[in-house]
Amino acid sequence: MDNKYLSRGVQLVTALLAAFGGFLLNIAPPDETGVKFAVGISSFLMLLVFLFIAALTQNSLAPSRKKYWLGVAGLCALIFIATAFLYRSNFEKLTFLYPPDDSAQVRYVNGTERTPNAEEQMRQRPTLSRAQLLDKFGEANRHETWTQDSIDRARTTLVVNYVVMVLSLALTFFCLTEGILLRPVTP
């Protein structure tokens, strides 16, 4: 495999990340999750997947193989759809904007398990939002609102969901383009 595949792969990965106004970059997890890692690893994994598919399909594609590429593309599309909805659900459940009622809000990751003090606050005022609850303890004291382990698990969940979602989209795209559409079929 020569450099044209690497160059083409980099172009396709860049195009996927920039497509639709940078949609995939705009929905990445909050900065505190290590979003640069998530986007970077997604980019490299997409490039590896592209190169793998390009290597598999370097010779002409036999007509009998087309159905397998379509099957893999269909499966990956279903995985993408499922993980996109899962990611959106987890993103809404595991992040919040802070400070409350401020125009310069930042998105933070919350944990899934509140501390005993936070539980007491919620018993006293069950309608508190996550941002209002954090406000009771102070922005720098999220570990007093949610356990540190649950915050770390939430971060990991968001990053893994994002990487799987982006990778399944790329795999669908590459199976269709490299595996089927751009390969001449041998008679």
PDB file of C-alpha atoms in Angstrom:
ATOM      1  CA  MET A   1       0.000   0.000   0.000  1.00  0.00           C
ATOM      2  CA  ASP A   2       1.456   3.335  -0.984  1.00  0.00           C
ATOM      3  CA  ASN A   3       1.106   6.852   0.398  1.00  0.00           C
ATOM      4  CA  LYS A   4      -1.953   7.634  -1.748  1.00  0.00           C
ATOM      5  CA  TYR A   5      -4.076   5.511   0.607  1.00  0.00           C
ATOM      6  CA  LEU A   6      -2.705   7.230   3.684  1.00  0.00           C
ATOM      7  CA  SER A   7      -3.241  10.647   2.128  1.00  0.00           C
ATOM      8  CA  ARG A   8      -6.754   9.736   1.010  1.00  0.00           C
ATOM      9  CA  GLY A   9      -7.539   8.296   4.434  1.00  0.00           C
ATOM     10  CA  VAL A  10      -6.429  11.471   6.199  1.00  0.00           C
ATOM     11  CA  GLN A  11      -8.548  13.518   3.791  1.00  0.00           C
ATOM     12  CA  LEU A  12     -11.611  11.346   4.410  1.00  0.00           C
ATOM     13  CA  VAL A  13     -11.210  11.414   8.197  1.00  0.00           C
ATOM     14  CA  THR A  14     -10.802  15.190   8.110  1.00  0.00           C
ATOM     15  CA  ALA A  15     -13.851  15.495   5.860  1.00  0.00           C
ATOM     16  CA  LEU A  16     -15.937  13.306   8.184  1.00  0.00           C
ATOM     17  CA  LEU A  17     -14.999  15.377  11.234  1.00  0.00           C
ATOM     18  CA  ALA A  18     -15.637  18.663   9.383  1.00  0.00           C
ATOM     19  CA  ALA A  19     -18.847  17.540   7.683  1.00  0.00           C
ATOM     20  CA  PHE A  20     -22.107  19.279   8.500  1.00  0.00           C
ATOM     21  CA  GLY A  21     -20.480  22.232  10.203  1.00  0.00           C
ATOM     22  CA  GLY A  22     -18.187  20.094  12.340  1.00  0.00           C
ATOM     23  CA  PHE A  23     -21.150  18.275  13.871  1.00  0.00           C
ATOM     24  CA  LEU A  24     -19.068  15.387  15.267  1.00  0.00           C
ATOM     25  CA  LEU A  25     -16.666  17.813  16.922  1.00  0.00           C
ATOM     26  CA  ASN A  26     -19.486  19.969  18.276  1.00  0.00           C
ATOM     27  CA  ILE A  27     -21.165  17.058  20.063  1.00  0.00           C
ATOM     28  CA  ALA A  28     -17.957  15.782  21.659  1.00  0.00           C
ATOM     29  CA  PRO A  29     -17.953  15.327  25.446  1.00  0.00           C
ATOM     30  CA  PRO A  30     -17.123  18.356  27.643  1.00  0.00           C
ATOM     31  CA  ASP A  31     -13.515  19.514  27.854  1.00  0.00           C
ATOM     32  CA  GLU A  32     -13.000  18.028  31.289  1.00  0.00           C
ATOM     33  CA  THR A  33     -13.495  14.487  29.945  1.00  0.00           C
ATOM     34  CA  GLY A  34     -10.315  14.720  27.921  1.00  0.00           C
ATOM     35  CA  VAL A  35     -12.215  15.540  24.738  1.00  0.00           C
ATOM     36  CA  LYS A  36      -8.970  16.006  22.837  1.00  0.00           C
ATOM     37  CA  PHE A  37      -8.150  12.379  23.604  1.00  0.00           C
ATOM     38  CA  ALA A  38     -11.608  11.220  22.490  1.00  0.00           C
ATOM     39  CA  VAL A  39     -11.479  13.150  19.220  1.00  0.00           C
ATOM     40  CA  GLY A  40      -7.845  12.200  18.608  1.00  0.00           C
ATOM     41  CA  ILE A  41      -8.323   8.494  19.246  1.00  0.00           C
ATOM     42  CA  SER A  42     -11.485   8.539  17.120  1.00  0.00           C
ATOM     43  CA  SER A  43      -9.546  10.141  14.271  1.00  0.00           C
ATOM     44  CA  PHE A  44      -6.724   7.614  14.424  1.00  0.00           C
ATOM     45  CA  LEU A  45      -9.134   4.698  14.701  1.00  0.00           C
ATOM     46  CA  MET A  46     -11.060   5.989  11.680  1.00  0.00           C
ATOM     47  CA  LEU A  47      -7.813   6.203   9.724  1.00  0.00           C
ATOM     48  CA  LEU A  48      -6.841   2.659  10.753  1.00  0.00           C
ATOM     49  CA  VAL A  49     -10.263   1.346   9.748  1.00  0.00           C
ATOM     50  CA  PHE A  50      -9.986   3.102   6.395  1.00  0.00           C
ATOM     51  CA  LEU A  51      -6.518   1.665   5.744  1.00  0.00           C
ATOM     52  CA  PHE A  52      -7.681  -1.811   6.777  1.00  0.00           C
ATOM     53  CA  ILE A  53     -10.651  -1.673   4.416  1.00  0.00           C
ATOM     54  CA  ALA A  54      -8.517  -0.220   1.628  1.00  0.00           C
ATOM     55  CA  ALA A  55      -6.047  -3.092   2.084  1.00  0.00           C
ATOM     56  CA  LEU A  56      -8.840  -5.676   2.027  1.00  0.00           C
ATOM     57  CA  THR A  57     -10.349  -4.235  -1.128  1.00  0.00           C
ATOM     58  CA  GLN A  58      -7.157  -3.302  -2.955  1.00  0.00           C
ATOM     59  CA  ASN A  59      -7.823  -5.851  -5.668  1.00  0.00           C
ATOM     60  CA  SER A  60     -11.066  -5.916  -7.585  1.00  0.00           C
ATOM     61  CA  LEU A  61     -14.094  -6.880  -5.579  1.00  0.00           C
ATOM     62  CA  ALA A  62     -15.773 -10.134  -6.546  1.00  0.00           C
ATOM     63  CA  PRO A  63     -19.553  -9.741  -6.987  1.00  0.00           C
ATOM     64  CA  SER A  64     -20.188 -12.412  -4.348  1.00  0.00           C
ATOM     65  CA  ARG A  65     -18.389 -10.252  -1.745  1.00  0.00           C
ATOM     66  CA  LYS A  66     -20.584  -7.190  -2.255  1.00  0.00           C
ATOM     67  CA  LYS A  67     -23.342  -8.588  -0.029  1.00  0.00           C
ATOM     68  CA  TYR A  68     -20.854  -9.018   2.839  1.00  0.00           C
ATOM     69  CA  TRP A  69     -19.731  -5.390   2.593  1.00  0.00           C
ATOM     70  CA  LEU A  70     -23.377  -4.300   2.508  1.00  0.00           C
ATOM     71  CA  GLY A  71     -24.097  -6.480   5.540  1.00  0.00           C
ATOM     72  CA  VAL A  72     -21.192  -5.031   7.521  1.00  0.00           C
ATOM     73  CA  ALA A  73     -22.195  -1.507   6.470  1.00  0.00           C
ATOM     74  CA  GLY A  74     -25.794  -2.181   7.558  1.00  0.00           C
ATOM     75  CA  LEU A  75     -24.687  -3.602  10.907  1.00  0.00           C
ATOM     76  CA  CYS A  76     -22.374  -0.642  11.513  1.00  0.00           C
ATOM     77  CA  ALA A  77     -25.168   1.771  10.575  1.00  0.00           C
ATOM     78  CA  LEU A  78     -27.432   0.124  13.168  1.00  0.00           C
ATOM     79  CA  ILE A  79     -24.654   0.336  15.759  1.00  0.00           C
ATOM     80  CA  PHE A  80     -24.183   4.011  14.893  1.00  0.00           C
ATOM     81  CA  ILE A  81     -27.890   4.758  15.297  1.00  0.00           C
ATOM     82  CA  ALA A  82     -28.078   2.929  18.630  1.00  0.00           C
ATOM     83  CA  THR A  83     -24.913   4.518  20.015  1.00  0.00           C
ATOM     84  CA  ALA A  84     -25.942   7.988  18.800  1.00  0.00           C
ATOM     85  CA  PHE A  85     -29.146   7.797  20.852  1.00  0.00           C
ATOM     86  CA  LEU A  86     -27.294   6.227  23.788  1.00  0.00           C
ATOM     87  CA  TYR A  87     -24.642   8.952  23.652  1.00  0.00           C
ATOM     88  CA  ARG A  88     -27.286  11.678  23.524  1.00  0.00           C
ATOM     89  CA  SER A  89     -29.095  10.165  26.505  1.00  0.00           C
ATOM     90  CA  ASN A  90     -25.885   9.803  28.518  1.00  0.00           C
ATOM     91  CA  PHE A  91     -24.758  13.301  27.513  1.00  0.00           C
ATOM     92  CA  GLU A  92     -27.986  14.781  28.893  1.00  0.00           C
ATOM     93  CA  LYS A  93     -27.901  12.599  32.016  1.00  0.00           C
ATOM     94  CA  LEU A  94     -24.194  12.985  32.812  1.00  0.00           C
ATOM     95  CA  THR A  95     -23.542  16.657  32.009  1.00  0.00           C
ATOM     96  CA  PHE A  96     -24.992  19.991  33.059  1.00  0.00           C
ATOM     97  CA  LEU A  97     -24.396  23.691  32.488  1.00  0.00           C
ATOM     98  CA  TYR A  98     -22.921  25.752  35.316  1.00  0.00           C
ATOM     99  CA  PRO A  99     -23.376  28.280  36.850  1.00  0.00           C
ATOM    100  CA  PRO A 100     -27.147  28.312  36.898  1.00  0.00           C
ATOM    101  CA  ASP A 101     -28.847  31.328  35.332  1.00  0.00           C
ATOM    102  CA  ASP A 102     -25.647  32.746  33.844  1.00  0.00           C
ATOM    103  CA  SER A 103     -24.939  33.543  30.190  1.00  0.00           C
ATOM    104  CA  ALA A 104     -21.334  32.310  30.402  1.00  0.00           C
ATOM    105  CA  GLN A 105     -22.080  28.708  31.322  1.00  0.00           C
ATOM    106  CA  VAL A 106     -19.620  25.839  31.048  1.00  0.00           C
ATOM    107  CA  ARG A 107     -20.639  22.209  30.602  1.00  0.00           C
ATOM    108  CA  TYR A 108     -19.475  19.914  33.415  1.00  0.00           C
ATOM    109  CA  VAL A 109     -19.714  16.180  34.013  1.00  0.00           C
ATOM    110  CA  ASN A 110     -21.719  15.138  37.028  1.00  0.00           C
ATOM    111  CA  GLY A 111     -21.468  11.854  38.825  1.00  0.00           C
ATOM    112  CA  THR A 112     -24.132   9.219  39.138  1.00  0.00           C
ATOM    113  CA  GLU A 113     -23.900   8.836  42.924  1.00  0.00           C
ATOM    114  CA  ARG A 114     -24.447  11.790  45.236  1.00  0.00           C
ATOM    115  CA  THR A 115     -22.578  12.144  48.512  1.00  0.00           C
ATOM    116  CA  PRO A 116     -24.535  11.902  51.780  1.00  0.00           C
ATOM    117  CA  ASN A 117     -24.453  15.714  52.142  1.00  0.00           C
ATOM    118  CA  ALA A 118     -25.827  16.150  48.629  1.00  0.00           C
ATOM    119  CA  GLU A 119     -28.512  13.537  49.313  1.00  0.00           C
ATOM    120  CA  GLU A 120     -29.548  15.522  52.374  1.00  0.00           C
ATOM    121  CA  GLN A 121     -29.775  18.690  50.270  1.00  0.00           C
ATOM    122  CA  MET A 122     -31.959  16.865  47.738  1.00  0.00           C
ATOM    123  CA  ARG A 123     -34.255  15.562  50.498  1.00  0.00           C
ATOM    124  CA  GLN A 124     -34.733  19.112  51.722  1.00  0.00           C
ATOM    125  CA  ARG A 125     -35.250  20.554  48.218  1.00  0.00           C
ATOM    126  CA  PRO A 126     -36.080  17.780  45.718  1.00  0.00           C
ATOM    127  CA  THR A 127     -36.529  20.224  42.827  1.00  0.00           C
ATOM    128  CA  LEU A 128     -32.903  21.378  42.816  1.00  0.00           C
ATOM    129  CA  SER A 129     -31.227  21.059  39.438  1.00  0.00           C
ATOM    130  CA  ARG A 130     -27.732  19.597  39.254  1.00  0.00           C
ATOM    131  CA  ALA A 131     -26.295  23.103  38.804  1.00  0.00           C
ATOM    132  CA  GLN A 132     -28.220  24.421  41.811  1.00  0.00           C
ATOM    133  CA  LEU A 133     -27.107  21.451  43.870  1.00  0.00           C
ATOM    134  CA  LEU A 134     -23.480  22.076  42.977  1.00  0.00           C
ATOM    135  CA  ASP A 135     -23.972  25.736  43.828  1.00  0.00           C
ATOM    136  CA  LYS A 136     -24.677  24.677  47.428  1.00  0.00           C
ATOM    137  CA  PHE A 137     -21.150  23.227  47.695  1.00  0.00           C
ATOM    138  CA  GLY A 138     -19.218  25.442  45.288  1.00  0.00           C
ATOM    139  CA  GLU A 139     -17.928  24.854  41.771  1.00  0.00           C
ATOM    140  CA  ALA A 140     -14.538  23.617  42.955  1.00  0.00           C
ATOM    141  CA  ASN A 141     -16.165  21.030  45.231  1.00  0.00           C
ATOM    142  CA  ARG A 142     -17.923  18.682  42.836  1.00  0.00           C
ATOM    143  CA  HIS A 143     -16.470  15.783  44.820  1.00  0.00           C
ATOM    144  CA  GLU A 144     -18.651  16.974  47.728  1.00  0.00           C
ATOM    145  CA  THR A 145     -21.729  16.739  45.504  1.00  0.00           C
ATOM    146  CA  TRP A 146     -20.971  13.481  43.659  1.00  0.00           C
ATOM    147  CA  THR A 147     -18.497  10.773  44.540  1.00  0.00           C
ATOM    148  CA  GLN A 148     -15.242  11.051  42.617  1.00  0.00           C
ATOM    149  CA  ASP A 149     -15.564   7.456  41.377  1.00  0.00           C
ATOM    150  CA  SER A 150     -18.971   8.176  39.886  1.00  0.00           C
ATOM    151  CA  ILE A 151     -17.665  11.343  38.182  1.00  0.00           C
ATOM    152  CA  ASP A 152     -14.779   9.328  36.715  1.00  0.00           C
ATOM    153  CA  ARG A 153     -17.164   6.596  35.505  1.00  0.00           C
ATOM    154  CA  ALA A 154     -19.391   9.228  33.890  1.00  0.00           C
ATOM    155  CA  ARG A 155     -16.401  10.719  32.051  1.00  0.00           C
ATOM    156  CA  THR A 156     -15.341   7.285  30.811  1.00  0.00           C
ATOM    157  CA  THR A 157     -18.888   6.466  29.723  1.00  0.00           C
ATOM    158  CA  LEU A 158     -19.114   9.646  27.659  1.00  0.00           C
ATOM    159  CA  VAL A 159     -15.727   9.127  25.990  1.00  0.00           C
ATOM    160  CA  VAL A 160     -16.379   5.464  25.155  1.00  0.00           C
ATOM    161  CA  ASN A 161     -19.882   6.233  23.828  1.00  0.00           C
ATOM    162  CA  TYR A 162     -18.475   9.017  21.654  1.00  0.00           C
ATOM    163  CA  VAL A 163     -15.617   6.932  20.242  1.00  0.00           C
ATOM    164  CA  VAL A 164     -17.900   3.966  19.426  1.00  0.00           C
ATOM    165  CA  MET A 165     -20.455   6.268  17.815  1.00  0.00           C
ATOM    166  CA  VAL A 166     -17.894   8.050  15.618  1.00  0.00           C
ATOM    167  CA  LEU A 167     -16.088   4.836  14.721  1.00  0.00           C
ATOM    168  CA  SER A 168     -19.287   3.021  13.728  1.00  0.00           C
ATOM    169  CA  LEU A 169     -20.243   5.969  11.509  1.00  0.00           C
ATOM    170  CA  ALA A 170     -16.825   5.934   9.869  1.00  0.00           C
ATOM    171  CA  LEU A 171     -16.924   2.164   9.413  1.00  0.00           C
ATOM    172  CA  THR A 172     -20.319   2.429   7.726  1.00  0.00           C
ATOM    173  CA  PHE A 173     -19.034   5.154   5.445  1.00  0.00           C
ATOM    174  CA  PHE A 174     -15.829   3.324   4.552  1.00  0.00           C
ATOM    175  CA  CYS A 175     -17.543  -0.024   3.937  1.00  0.00           C
ATOM    176  CA  LEU A 176     -19.893   1.650   1.510  1.00  0.00           C
ATOM    177  CA  THR A 177     -17.317   3.796  -0.269  1.00  0.00           C
ATOM    178  CA  GLU A 178     -14.171   1.707  -0.201  1.00  0.00           C
ATOM    179  CA  GLY A 179     -15.793  -1.707   0.036  1.00  0.00           C
ATOM    180  CA  ILE A 180     -18.442  -1.282  -2.622  1.00  0.00           C
ATOM    181  CA  LEU A 181     -18.921   2.013  -4.419  1.00  0.00           C
ATOM    182  CA  LEU A 182     -15.365   2.948  -5.324  1.00  0.00           C
ATOM    183  CA  ARG A 183     -14.127  -0.515  -6.232  1.00  0.00           C
ATOM    184  CA  PRO A 184     -14.488  -1.889  -9.735  1.00  0.00           C
ATOM    185  CA  VAL A 185     -16.331  -5.198  -9.797  1.00  0.00           C
ATOM    186  CA  THR A 186     -14.655  -8.038 -11.677  1.00  0.00           C
ATOM    187  CA  PRO A 187     -16.949  -9.865 -14.102  1.00  0.00           C
TER     188      PRO A 187
END
